[in-house]
Coordinates of C-alpha atoms and ligand atoms in Angstrom, one line a residue:
M270 CA 104.9 73.8 107.4
R271 CA 101.5 72.2 107.0
R272 CA 100.7 71.9 103.5
I273 CA 97.1 72.8 103.4
T274 CA 95.2 74.4 100.3
L275 CA 93.9 78.0 100.2
S276 CA 90.2 76.6 100.6
R277 CA 91.2 74.8 103.8
Y278 CA 93.3 77.7 105.3
L279 CA 90.0 80.0 104.4
I280 CA 87.7 77.4 105.9
E281 CA 89.9 77.7 109.1
E282 CA 89.9 81.6 109.3
Q283 CA 86.0 81.4 108.7
R284 CA 84.9 78.4 111.2
E285 CA 87.8 78.4 113.7
K286 CA 88.9 82.1 114.0
G287 CA 85.6 83.7 112.8
K288 CA 87.7 86.2 111.0
I289 CA 85.7 86.0 107.6
N290 CA 82.2 85.0 106.6
A291 CA 81.1 82.5 103.9
D292 CA 80.7 85.4 101.3
L293 CA 84.3 86.7 101.8
R294 CA 85.7 83.2 101.6
L295 CA 84.1 82.7 98.4
L296 CA 85.1 86.3 97.2
I297 CA 88.8 85.3 97.7
E298 CA 88.4 81.8 96.3
V299 CA 87.0 83.1 92.9
V300 CA 89.6 85.9 92.9
A301 CA 92.3 83.2 93.4
R302 CA 90.9 81.5 90.5
A303 CA 90.9 84.5 88.6
C304 CA 94.6 84.9 89.2
K305 CA 95.3 81.3 88.1
S306 CA 93.5 82.2 84.9
I307 CA 95.7 85.1 84.3
S308 CA 98.8 83.1 85.3
V309 CA 98.0 80.8 82.4
A310 CA 97.4 83.7 80.0
V311 CA 100.6 85.3 81.1
G312 CA 102.5 82.2 81.0
K313 CA 101.5 81.6 77.2
G314 CA 103.3 85.0 76.2
A315 CA 104.0 85.3 72.6
I316 CA 102.8 81.7 72.0
G317 CA 99.2 82.9 73.1
G318 CA 99.3 86.0 71.0
V319 CA 98.7 88.1 74.3
L320 CA 101.9 90.5 74.1
G321 CA 102.1 93.9 72.9
E322 CA 99.8 96.7 72.8
A323 CA 95.9 96.6 72.8
G324 CA 95.8 99.7 70.6
S325 CA 93.8 101.5 73.4
D326 CA 94.6 103.7 76.4
N327 CA 93.3 103.5 80.0
V328 CA 91.7 105.9 82.2
Q329 CA 95.1 106.9 83.4
G330 CA 96.3 107.7 79.7
E331 CA 98.6 104.7 79.4
A332 CA 98.6 102.5 76.7
Q333 CA 97.0 98.9 77.4
K334 CA 98.7 96.0 76.9
K335 CA 96.5 93.2 75.4
L336 CA 97.1 91.2 78.7
D337 CA 95.8 94.3 80.6
V338 CA 92.6 94.2 78.8
L339 CA 92.3 90.3 78.9
S340 CA 93.1 90.3 82.6
N341 CA 90.5 93.0 83.6
E342 CA 88.1 90.7 81.5
I343 CA 89.1 87.7 83.4
F344 CA 88.4 89.5 86.8
L345 CA 85.1 90.6 85.8
E346 CA 83.9 87.4 84.2
A347 CA 85.0 85.5 87.5
N348 CA 83.6 87.7 89.9
E349 CA 79.8 89.1 88.7
W350 CA 78.0 86.0 89.2
G351 CA 78.9 84.8 92.6
G352 CA 76.5 86.8 94.4
H353 CA 79.2 88.1 96.9
L354 CA 79.9 91.5 95.0
A355 CA 77.9 94.7 95.1
G356 CA 80.6 96.2 92.7
M357 CA 84.1 96.3 91.1
A358 CA 86.5 99.2 90.1
S359 CA 89.8 98.6 88.4
E360 CA 92.8 100.6 87.1
E361 CA 91.5 99.6 83.8
M362 CA 88.2 101.3 83.9
E363 CA 87.3 104.8 84.6
L364 CA 83.9 104.1 86.3
P365 CA 83.0 101.0 89.0
H366 CA 81.6 98.1 86.9
A367 CA 78.0 97.3 88.2
I368 CA 76.9 93.8 88.9
P369 CA 74.4 92.9 86.1
N370 CA 70.9 92.7 87.4
R371 CA 70.6 88.9 86.4
Y372 CA 72.9 88.3 89.3
P373 CA 72.4 88.6 93.0
Q374 CA 74.3 91.2 94.8
G375 CA 76.4 90.9 98.0
E376 CA 77.9 93.0 100.6
Y377 CA 81.5 93.5 98.8
L378 CA 83.4 95.8 96.9
L379 CA 86.2 94.4 95.0
L380 CA 89.0 96.9 93.5
F381 CA 91.9 95.6 91.6
D382 CA 94.9 96.3 89.3
P383 CA 94.4 93.2 87.1
L384 CA 97.9 93.4 85.7
D385 CA 100.5 95.6 87.5
G386 CA 103.9 95.9 86.1
S387 CA 102.9 95.5 82.6
S388 CA 105.6 97.5 81.3
N389 CA 107.6 94.2 82.4
I390 CA 105.5 91.9 80.4
D391 CA 107.2 92.2 76.9
I392 CA 110.6 91.5 78.8
N393 CA 109.4 88.7 80.6
V394 CA 110.0 90.1 83.9
S395 CA 107.6 89.2 87.0
V396 CA 104.1 91.2 87.0
G397 CA 101.3 90.5 89.3
T398 CA 97.6 91.2 90.3
I399 CA 96.8 93.4 93.4
F400 CA 93.3 93.5 95.0
S401 CA 91.6 95.0 98.0
V402 CA 88.3 94.1 99.5
L403 CA 85.8 96.6 101.0
R404 CA 82.1 96.3 102.6
C405 CA 79.5 98.4 100.3
P406 CA 78.2 101.1 103.1
E407 CA 74.7 100.9 103.9
G408 CA 72.5 102.5 101.5
A409 CA 75.4 103.5 99.2
D410 CA 75.0 102.9 95.5
P411 CA 77.8 100.4 94.5
T412 CA 77.7 101.6 90.9
Q413 CA 78.9 105.3 91.9
E414 CA 82.7 106.0 92.8
A415 CA 81.6 107.4 96.3
A416 CA 80.9 103.7 97.6
F417 CA 84.6 103.0 96.8
L418 CA 86.2 106.1 98.6
Q419 CA 86.8 104.7 101.9
P420 CA 90.0 104.9 103.8
G421 CA 92.2 101.9 103.8
T422 CA 91.6 100.9 107.2
R423 CA 88.2 99.8 106.1
Q424 CA 89.7 97.0 104.1
V425 CA 88.5 93.4 105.0
A426 CA 90.9 91.6 102.8
A427 CA 93.9 92.3 100.5
G428 CA 96.2 90.4 98.5
Y429 CA 98.5 90.1 95.5
A430 CA 99.4 87.5 93.0
V431 CA 103.0 87.2 91.7
Y432 CA 103.4 85.7 88.1
G433 CA 107.0 84.7 88.4
P434 CA 109.2 81.7 88.4
T435 CA 106.4 80.3 90.6
T436 CA 102.7 81.7 90.8
L437 CA 102.4 83.1 94.4
L438 CA 99.0 84.3 96.1
V439 CA 99.8 86.5 99.3
L440 CA 96.8 87.4 101.4
T441 CA 95.6 89.1 104.6
V442 CA 92.3 88.9 106.0
G443 CA 93.6 91.2 109.1
D444 CA 94.9 88.2 110.8
G445 CA 98.8 88.1 109.6
V446 CA 99.8 87.6 106.2
A447 CA 99.8 84.0 104.4
C448 CA 101.7 83.0 101.2
F449 CA 100.3 80.5 98.8
T450 CA 102.2 78.7 96.0
L451 CA 100.4 77.5 92.9
D452 CA 100.7 73.7 92.5
R453 CA 100.0 73.6 88.6
E454 CA 99.7 69.8 88.7
Q455 CA 96.8 69.8 91.4
G456 CA 95.6 73.6 90.0
S457 CA 95.2 74.6 93.5
F458 CA 97.1 77.2 95.5
V459 CA 99.2 75.5 98.8
L460 CA 100.2 77.4 101.8
T461 CA 103.9 77.6 101.9
Q462 CA 104.4 80.4 104.2
E463 CA 102.3 81.8 107.4
N464 CA 102.5 84.9 109.5
M465 CA 105.2 86.6 107.0
R466 CA 107.1 89.3 109.1
I467 CA 109.2 92.1 107.6
P468 CA 112.7 92.7 109.4
E469 CA 112.5 96.2 111.3
D470 CA 115.9 97.0 110.0
T471 CA 117.3 96.6 106.7
R472 CA 120.0 96.7 104.1
E473 CA 118.0 96.8 100.9
F474 CA 116.3 99.8 99.2
A475 CA 114.0 100.1 96.2
I476 CA 113.5 103.1 94.4
N477 CA 114.0 104.4 90.8
M478 CA 117.1 106.3 90.9
S479 CA 116.8 108.1 87.6
N480 CA 114.2 110.2 89.3
L481 CA 116.9 111.4 91.7
R482 CA 117.1 115.0 90.7
H483 CA 113.4 115.4 90.9
W484 CA 113.1 114.1 94.5
E485 CA 112.0 116.2 97.5
A486 CA 114.9 116.9 100.1
P487 CA 113.9 114.6 102.8
V488 CA 114.1 111.7 100.2
R489 CA 117.1 112.8 98.8
R490 CA 118.9 113.1 102.2
Y491 CA 117.5 109.5 103.2
V492 CA 119.0 108.0 99.8
E493 CA 122.2 109.8 99.9
E494 CA 122.8 108.5 103.6
L495 CA 122.2 105.0 102.3
L496 CA 124.5 105.5 99.4
A497 CA 127.3 106.9 101.9
G498 CA 127.4 103.3 103.2
K499 CA 129.7 102.3 106.0
E500 CA 131.4 105.5 106.1
G501 CA 128.4 107.5 106.3
P502 CA 125.8 108.3 109.1
R503 CA 124.2 105.0 108.7
G504 CA 127.6 103.2 109.5
K505 CA 126.6 100.1 107.0
D506 CA 126.5 99.5 103.5
F507 CA 123.3 99.0 101.7
N508 CA 122.1 97.4 98.7
M509 CA 119.5 98.5 95.9
R510 CA 116.8 96.6 93.9
W511 CA 114.3 98.3 91.5
V512 CA 112.2 95.5 89.5
A513 CA 109.7 98.1 88.3
S514 CA 106.8 95.8 89.1
M515 CA 105.4 96.8 92.6
V516 CA 104.2 93.4 93.2
A517 CA 107.9 91.9 92.6
D518 CA 109.4 94.7 94.8
V519 CA 107.1 94.4 97.7
H520 CA 107.1 90.7 97.6
R521 CA 110.8 90.8 98.0
I522 CA 110.3 93.1 101.0
L523 CA 107.8 90.8 102.7
T524 CA 110.3 88.0 102.1
R525 CA 114.0 89.4 103.1
G526 CA 113.0 92.8 104.3
G527 CA 113.9 96.4 102.8
I528 CA 111.9 99.7 101.9
F529 CA 110.3 100.3 98.9
M530 CA 109.9 104.2 97.6
Y531 CA 107.8 105.8 95.1
P532 CA 107.8 109.4 96.5
T533 CA 106.4 112.5 94.9
D534 CA 108.8 114.4 92.8
A535 CA 108.8 117.8 90.8
R536 CA 107.3 115.9 87.5
I537 CA 104.5 114.2 89.3
R538 CA 103.6 116.3 92.1
D539 CA 100.6 117.7 90.4
Q540 CA 99.0 114.4 90.0
G541 CA 99.9 113.4 93.7
G542 CA 102.3 110.7 92.9
K543 CA 102.6 107.6 90.6
L544 CA 101.1 104.9 92.4
R545 CA 97.2 104.5 92.8
L546 CA 95.8 104.5 96.4
L547 CA 92.9 102.3 95.9
Y548 CA 94.0 99.4 94.2
E549 CA 98.0 99.4 94.8
A550 CA 98.9 101.8 98.0
N551 CA 95.9 100.7 100.2
P552 CA 96.2 97.0 99.8
M553 CA 99.9 96.8 99.8
S554 CA 99.8 98.9 102.9
F555 CA 97.4 96.6 104.6
I556 CA 99.6 93.7 103.8
V557 CA 102.7 95.4 105.1
E558 CA 101.2 96.5 108.0
Q559 CA 100.0 93.1 108.8
A560 CA 103.5 91.7 108.4
G561 CA 105.0 94.4 111.2
G562 CA 105.9 96.8 108.7
A563 CA 104.8 100.6 108.0
A564 CA 103.4 102.5 105.1
S565 CA 103.5 106.1 104.7
T566 CA 103.4 109.0 102.0
G567 CA 106.3 110.5 103.8
R568 CA 103.7 112.7 105.8
E569 CA 100.8 110.4 106.6
R570 CA 99.8 106.9 107.0
I571 CA 98.6 105.5 103.8
L572 CA 95.8 103.7 105.4
D573 CA 94.3 107.0 107.1
L574 CA 94.1 108.7 103.8
R575 CA 90.6 109.8 102.8
P576 CA 90.3 109.1 99.0
S577 CA 89.3 111.9 96.6
G578 CA 88.6 109.8 93.6
L579 CA 88.7 106.1 92.4
H580 CA 92.1 106.7 90.7
M581 CA 93.9 109.0 93.1
R582 CA 97.7 108.7 93.2
V583 CA 99.7 109.0 96.3
P584 CA 103.4 109.0 97.3
V585 CA 104.5 105.4 98.7
I586 CA 107.0 104.7 101.3
L587 CA 106.7 101.3 102.7
G588 CA 108.3 98.3 104.1
A589 CA 110.7 97.9 107.3
K590 CA 109.2 99.8 110.0
N591 CA 112.4 101.8 111.3
E592 CA 113.3 102.8 107.8
V593 CA 110.0 104.1 107.1
E594 CA 109.8 106.0 110.4
R595 CA 113.3 107.4 109.1
V596 CA 112.1 109.0 106.2
A597 CA 108.7 110.3 107.9
A598 CA 111.0 112.2 110.5
Y599 CA 113.1 113.6 107.7
H600 CA 109.8 115.0 106.2
R601 CA 109.1 116.4 109.8
D602 CA 112.5 118.0 110.1
Ligands
P6P560 P1 108.8 103.4 87.0 C1 104.4 99.7 87.2 O1 104.0 100.7 85.8 C2 104.0 100.6 88.3 O2 102.9 101.1 88.2 C3 104.6 99.8 89.7 O3 104.1 98.5 89.4 C4 106.0 99.9 89.6 O4 106.5 100.2 90.9 C5 106.2 101.4 89.0 O5 104.9 101.7 88.3 C6 107.6 101.7 88.3 O6 107.4 103.1 87.7 O7 108.6 105.1 86.7 O8 110.1 102.9 87.6 O9 108.7 102.7 85.6

């Protein structure tokens, strides 16, 4: 494995493959630097005085952690002066964030969940950042949410950072999936895995089992067959993992296979699901498909969904292609 830096990888994607232009390369490098800053803040924990509640709620009505607010500010400050963005949208902000007039505007829209899994921060379990890049449509006003309401197939780049034993950056620009590990001595992300592929079959599933009584029949049938193991219809035993940080669960699936499910259920049906489409489901679905997997609501391909609002929630079933297709088939039955 050639040990090249993120910068060199992006230069190659731009110059040799023509997959990205200079502005998108700059955008991704700035996002990577913001993730390094978040990694440092998360890594300080109690010593940095960054744990605990911020004392405010976000647009989702969720109590914000200090690190949610700090991570959001790091993203805004890192990205507004570069001239590569027309606007930004975040899980932590009700409305899009306009690029201040004193800075030039670019053609891209950046959407992000600055710190996903923040319920895990105070117990020192991996958390992460998720981001998605769209083009600002011709003539659209990037200060209005309408500019951001594009199907996931329009993404030009997507990625996530995992703040765990190592800090990783996983990225796709539509040319496969690459993983970079933060070399803290050099302060740079180094390519440690290229062309990540999800095995089509799996023996591992991820779902919050405590919601079992609320699930719809197709999900219940699928999970009960997994639990039946060797003697059941699947003819093999399965293992379960649930980190409750989407980034950590999805990274495990990209690394060793599996299926991740946050389906709709009786509790959350009215709000459409738990996970947000624009800055959680879409970027993760783009990455998973680029790694040979699939991503569905159970009824539709996630990347085809037409967003109705910046914070729209959807059911998410993603990972090993054969398993996702089986769950979708059960929804059709
Ligand atoms: P639950 C974290 O809050 C999150 O948005 C995802 O990262 C994670 O997969 C999910 O919610 C966990 O939800 O209901 O199991 O706590």
